[in-house]
């Protein structure tokens, strides 16, 4: 039901119904309308999941679970919020749950680097951790390094860093999405930046040592 075939994509292009109209059709019993709705939002949902997890299979699984959650909870949706924002909150909270479940210790994550990562470190050694995270969309080496850096953060700090630097969300939007106070978001953002700088220094030093050895 949740997959989008070529025929369904063509149907969506021809219909281009507003999200609210498709939602009304789903609630009226037309489950096929949710296929169109999911297909419209799937690229953004999967992209958001990949910003939290470098494992492509895990990112796809969480994206799929997000749509299942959205489908089962659709009756609770209120049109005051754009559907995309409502769906993003579901995705973000599922990612947060998974980060808390799979948390690892930072010392387990700073180890050997691939040759491309080491070479990229040489050119990026003046970049801030925030710039490395932001650059993750542009280069595979930056993507891998950004995830290794993010893996060293506490789940709460990682959520704020990704949503702020990659999703360009405001403090108030992050607070609303996670159900936190704005003060908590600001504190977590500060702690995340400090922790990332510390871990980036460790990683860059390890990369330089490898090049010299």
Short mmCIF file of C-alpha atoms in Angstrom, two decimals:
data_model
loop_
_atom_site.label_atom_id
_atom_site.label_comp_id
_atom_site.label_asym_id
_atom_site.label_seq_id
_atom_site.Cartn_x
_atom_site.Cartn_y
_atom_site.Cartn_z
CA UNK A 1 0.00 0.00 0.00
CA UNK A 2 2.77 2.43 0.94
CA UNK A 3 5.00 1.88 -2.08
CA UNK A 4 4.59 4.13 -5.09
CA UNK A 5 4.53 2.52 -8.54
CA UNK A 6 5.29 4.33 -11.80
CA UNK A 7 1.58 4.24 -12.57
CA UNK A 8 0.78 5.85 -9.21
CA UNK A 9 3.42 8.53 -9.76
CA UNK A 10 1.85 9.38 -13.08
CA UNK A 11 -1.56 9.50 -11.45
CA UNK A 12 -0.19 11.91 -8.83
CA UNK A 13 1.33 14.18 -11.48
CA UNK A 14 -2.00 14.36 -13.27
CA UNK A 15 -4.11 14.91 -10.17
CA UNK A 16 -1.80 17.07 -8.01
CA UNK A 17 -4.44 17.18 -5.29
CA UNK A 18 -3.65 19.16 -2.14
CA UNK A 19 -2.54 17.11 0.84
CA UNK A 20 -5.73 17.98 2.72
CA UNK A 21 -7.90 16.59 -0.09
CA UNK A 22 -5.96 13.33 -0.15
CA UNK A 23 -6.21 13.08 3.64
CA UNK A 24 -9.97 13.52 3.45
CA UNK A 25 -10.14 10.73 0.87
CA UNK A 26 -8.08 8.42 3.08
CA UNK A 27 -10.32 9.13 6.07
CA UNK A 28 -13.28 8.47 3.80
CA UNK A 29 -12.02 4.95 3.11
CA UNK A 30 -9.82 5.38 0.03
CA UNK A 31 -6.52 3.84 1.14
CA UNK A 32 -5.11 4.37 -2.35
CA UNK A 33 -5.08 8.12 -1.67
CA UNK A 34 -2.50 7.50 1.05
CA UNK A 35 -0.24 5.87 -1.52
CA UNK A 36 -0.22 9.18 -3.37
CA UNK A 37 0.29 11.14 -0.17
CA UNK A 38 3.18 8.93 0.93
CA UNK A 39 4.82 9.09 -2.48
CA UNK A 40 4.69 12.86 -2.43
CA UNK A 41 6.49 13.08 0.91
CA UNK A 42 8.71 9.98 0.77
CA UNK A 43 11.86 11.65 -0.69
CA UNK A 44 11.95 14.26 2.06
CA UNK A 45 11.22 11.69 4.78
CA UNK A 46 13.98 9.36 3.58
CA UNK A 47 16.42 12.25 3.29
CA UNK A 48 15.67 13.27 6.88
CA UNK A 49 16.20 9.69 8.10
CA UNK A 50 19.55 9.52 6.29
CA UNK A 51 20.64 12.64 8.14
CA UNK A 52 20.32 10.69 11.37
CA UNK A 53 21.52 7.28 10.19
CA UNK A 54 24.22 6.37 7.68
CA UNK A 55 22.83 2.83 7.41
CA UNK A 56 20.63 3.03 4.30
CA UNK A 57 18.51 0.02 5.29
CA UNK A 58 17.82 1.47 8.73
CA UNK A 59 16.93 4.83 7.22
CA UNK A 60 14.46 3.16 4.84
CA UNK A 61 12.96 1.08 7.66
CA UNK A 62 12.39 4.14 9.82
CA UNK A 63 10.92 6.03 6.88
CA UNK A 64 8.52 3.15 6.25
CA UNK A 65 7.58 2.97 9.93
CA UNK A 66 6.93 6.71 9.85
CA UNK A 67 4.35 6.31 7.11
CA UNK A 68 2.72 3.40 8.94
CA UNK A 69 2.48 5.55 12.07
CA UNK A 70 1.11 8.44 10.05
CA UNK A 71 -1.51 6.23 8.41
CA UNK A 72 -2.74 4.79 11.70
CA UNK A 73 -2.80 8.21 13.38
CA UNK A 74 -4.21 10.18 10.46
CA UNK A 75 -7.55 10.75 12.19
CA UNK A 76 -5.69 12.86 14.78
CA UNK A 77 -4.22 15.19 12.15
CA UNK A 78 -5.46 18.77 12.28
CA UNK A 79 -5.18 21.03 9.23
CA UNK A 80 -3.88 23.95 11.31
CA UNK A 81 -0.41 22.43 10.78
CA UNK A 82 0.83 21.56 7.29
CA UNK A 83 0.83 17.79 6.79
CA UNK A 84 4.54 17.87 6.01
CA UNK A 85 5.30 19.38 9.42
CA UNK A 86 3.04 16.88 11.18
CA UNK A 87 4.74 14.00 9.37
CA UNK A 88 8.20 15.41 10.12
CA UNK A 89 7.41 15.34 13.84
CA UNK A 90 6.58 11.64 13.56
CA UNK A 91 9.84 10.96 11.70
CA UNK A 92 11.95 12.98 14.13
CA UNK A 93 10.52 11.25 17.19
CA UNK A 94 11.02 7.79 15.67
CA UNK A 95 14.63 8.70 14.91
CA UNK A 96 15.05 9.98 18.47
CA UNK A 97 13.69 6.72 19.89
CA UNK A 98 16.10 4.72 17.74
CA UNK A 99 19.08 6.88 18.73
CA UNK A 100 18.32 6.33 22.41
CA UNK A 101 17.95 2.60 21.84
CA UNK A 102 21.22 2.11 19.99
CA UNK A 103 23.48 4.56 21.84
CA UNK A 104 27.18 3.64 21.85
CA UNK A 105 30.13 5.06 23.76
CA UNK A 106 32.21 7.76 21.98
CA UNK A 107 35.48 5.90 22.55
CA UNK A 108 34.14 3.05 20.42
CA UNK A 109 33.66 5.36 17.46
CA UNK A 110 36.98 7.15 16.95
CA UNK A 111 39.17 4.61 15.25
CA UNK A 112 40.55 3.85 11.83
CA UNK A 113 39.65 6.06 8.89
CA UNK A 114 39.33 5.27 5.23
CA UNK A 115 41.86 6.83 2.86
CA UNK A 116 39.25 9.21 1.34
CA UNK A 117 38.25 10.33 4.84
CA UNK A 118 41.85 11.09 5.76
CA UNK A 119 42.43 13.04 2.55
CA UNK A 120 39.24 15.01 3.08
CA UNK A 121 40.29 15.81 6.66
CA UNK A 122 43.42 17.48 5.29
CA UNK A 123 41.33 19.90 3.24
CA UNK A 124 38.67 20.36 5.92
CA UNK A 125 40.85 20.78 8.98
CA UNK A 126 39.89 24.44 9.27
CA UNK A 127 36.16 23.72 9.03
CA UNK A 128 33.98 23.90 12.10
CA UNK A 129 32.05 20.79 13.14
CA UNK A 130 28.86 22.57 12.12
CA UNK A 131 30.29 23.13 8.63
CA UNK A 132 31.30 19.48 8.42
CA UNK A 133 27.75 18.44 9.30
CA UNK A 134 26.36 20.92 6.78
CA UNK A 135 28.77 19.74 4.08
CA UNK A 136 27.62 16.14 4.52
CA UNK A 137 25.09 16.64 1.71
CA UNK A 138 27.86 17.48 -0.77
CA UNK A 139 30.61 14.86 -0.35
CA UNK A 140 30.64 11.22 0.67
CA UNK A 141 33.75 11.71 2.79
CA UNK A 142 32.05 14.56 4.64
CA UNK A 143 28.90 12.45 5.01
CA UNK A 144 30.81 9.56 6.59
CA UNK A 145 32.82 11.83 8.87
CA UNK A 146 29.75 13.81 9.90
CA UNK A 147 27.99 10.63 10.96
CA UNK A 148 31.02 9.48 12.92
CA UNK A 149 31.04 12.82 14.69
CA UNK A 150 27.30 12.72 15.30
CA UNK A 151 27.58 9.17 16.65
CA UNK A 152 29.65 10.55 19.55
CA UNK A 153 26.85 12.84 20.73
CA UNK A 154 24.14 12.14 23.24
CA UNK A 155 20.82 11.49 21.43
CA UNK A 156 19.34 14.81 22.60
CA UNK A 157 22.35 16.78 21.38
CA UNK A 158 22.39 14.93 18.07
CA UNK A 159 18.74 15.68 17.45
CA UNK A 160 19.27 19.40 17.92
CA UNK A 161 22.45 19.52 15.82
CA UNK A 162 20.88 17.71 12.84
CA UNK A 163 17.61 19.62 12.95
CA UNK A 164 19.35 22.97 13.34
CA UNK A 165 22.28 22.56 10.95
CA UNK A 166 20.88 20.17 8.31
CA UNK A 167 17.14 20.88 8.43
CA UNK A 168 17.64 24.60 9.19
CA UNK A 169 14.87 24.50 11.80
CA UNK A 170 14.47 27.33 14.29
CA UNK A 171 14.78 26.85 18.04
CA UNK A 172 11.01 27.28 18.43
CA UNK A 173 10.26 24.73 15.68
CA UNK A 174 12.64 22.18 17.22
CA UNK A 175 11.10 22.73 20.65
CA UNK A 176 7.59 22.23 19.28
CA UNK A 177 8.57 19.12 17.30
CA UNK A 178 10.28 17.41 20.25
CA UNK A 179 7.98 18.72 22.97
CA UNK A 180 10.86 20.50 24.73
CA UNK A 181 11.22 24.01 26.07
CA UNK A 182 13.15 26.50 23.97
CA UNK A 183 15.64 26.82 26.82
CA UNK A 184 16.38 23.10 26.64
CA UNK A 185 16.93 23.30 22.90
CA UNK A 186 19.38 26.19 23.31
CA UNK A 187 21.30 24.35 26.05
CA UNK A 188 21.47 21.18 23.95
CA UNK A 189 22.65 23.15 20.92
CA UNK A 190 25.46 24.69 22.97
CA UNK A 191 26.51 21.33 24.41
CA UNK A 192 26.38 19.70 20.99
CA UNK A 193 28.68 22.31 19.47
CA UNK A 194 31.17 21.93 22.31
CA UNK A 195 31.13 18.13 22.12
CA UNK A 196 31.47 18.12 18.33
CA UNK A 197 34.47 20.45 18.43
CA UNK A 198 36.18 18.18 20.96
CA UNK A 199 35.52 15.02 18.94
CA UNK A 200 36.47 16.73 15.66
CA UNK A 201 39.85 17.65 17.14
CA UNK A 202 40.38 14.02 18.15
CA UNK A 203 39.42 12.75 14.71
CA UNK A 204 41.53 15.29 12.83
CA UNK A 205 44.53 14.50 15.05
CA UNK A 206 44.05 10.79 14.38
CA UNK A 207 43.85 11.47 10.64
CA UNK A 208 47.03 13.55 10.65
CA UNK A 209 48.86 10.85 12.61
CA UNK A 210 47.84 8.27 10.05
CA UNK A 211 49.15 10.39 7.19
CA UNK A 212 52.47 10.84 8.97
CA UNK A 213 52.88 7.16 9.84
#
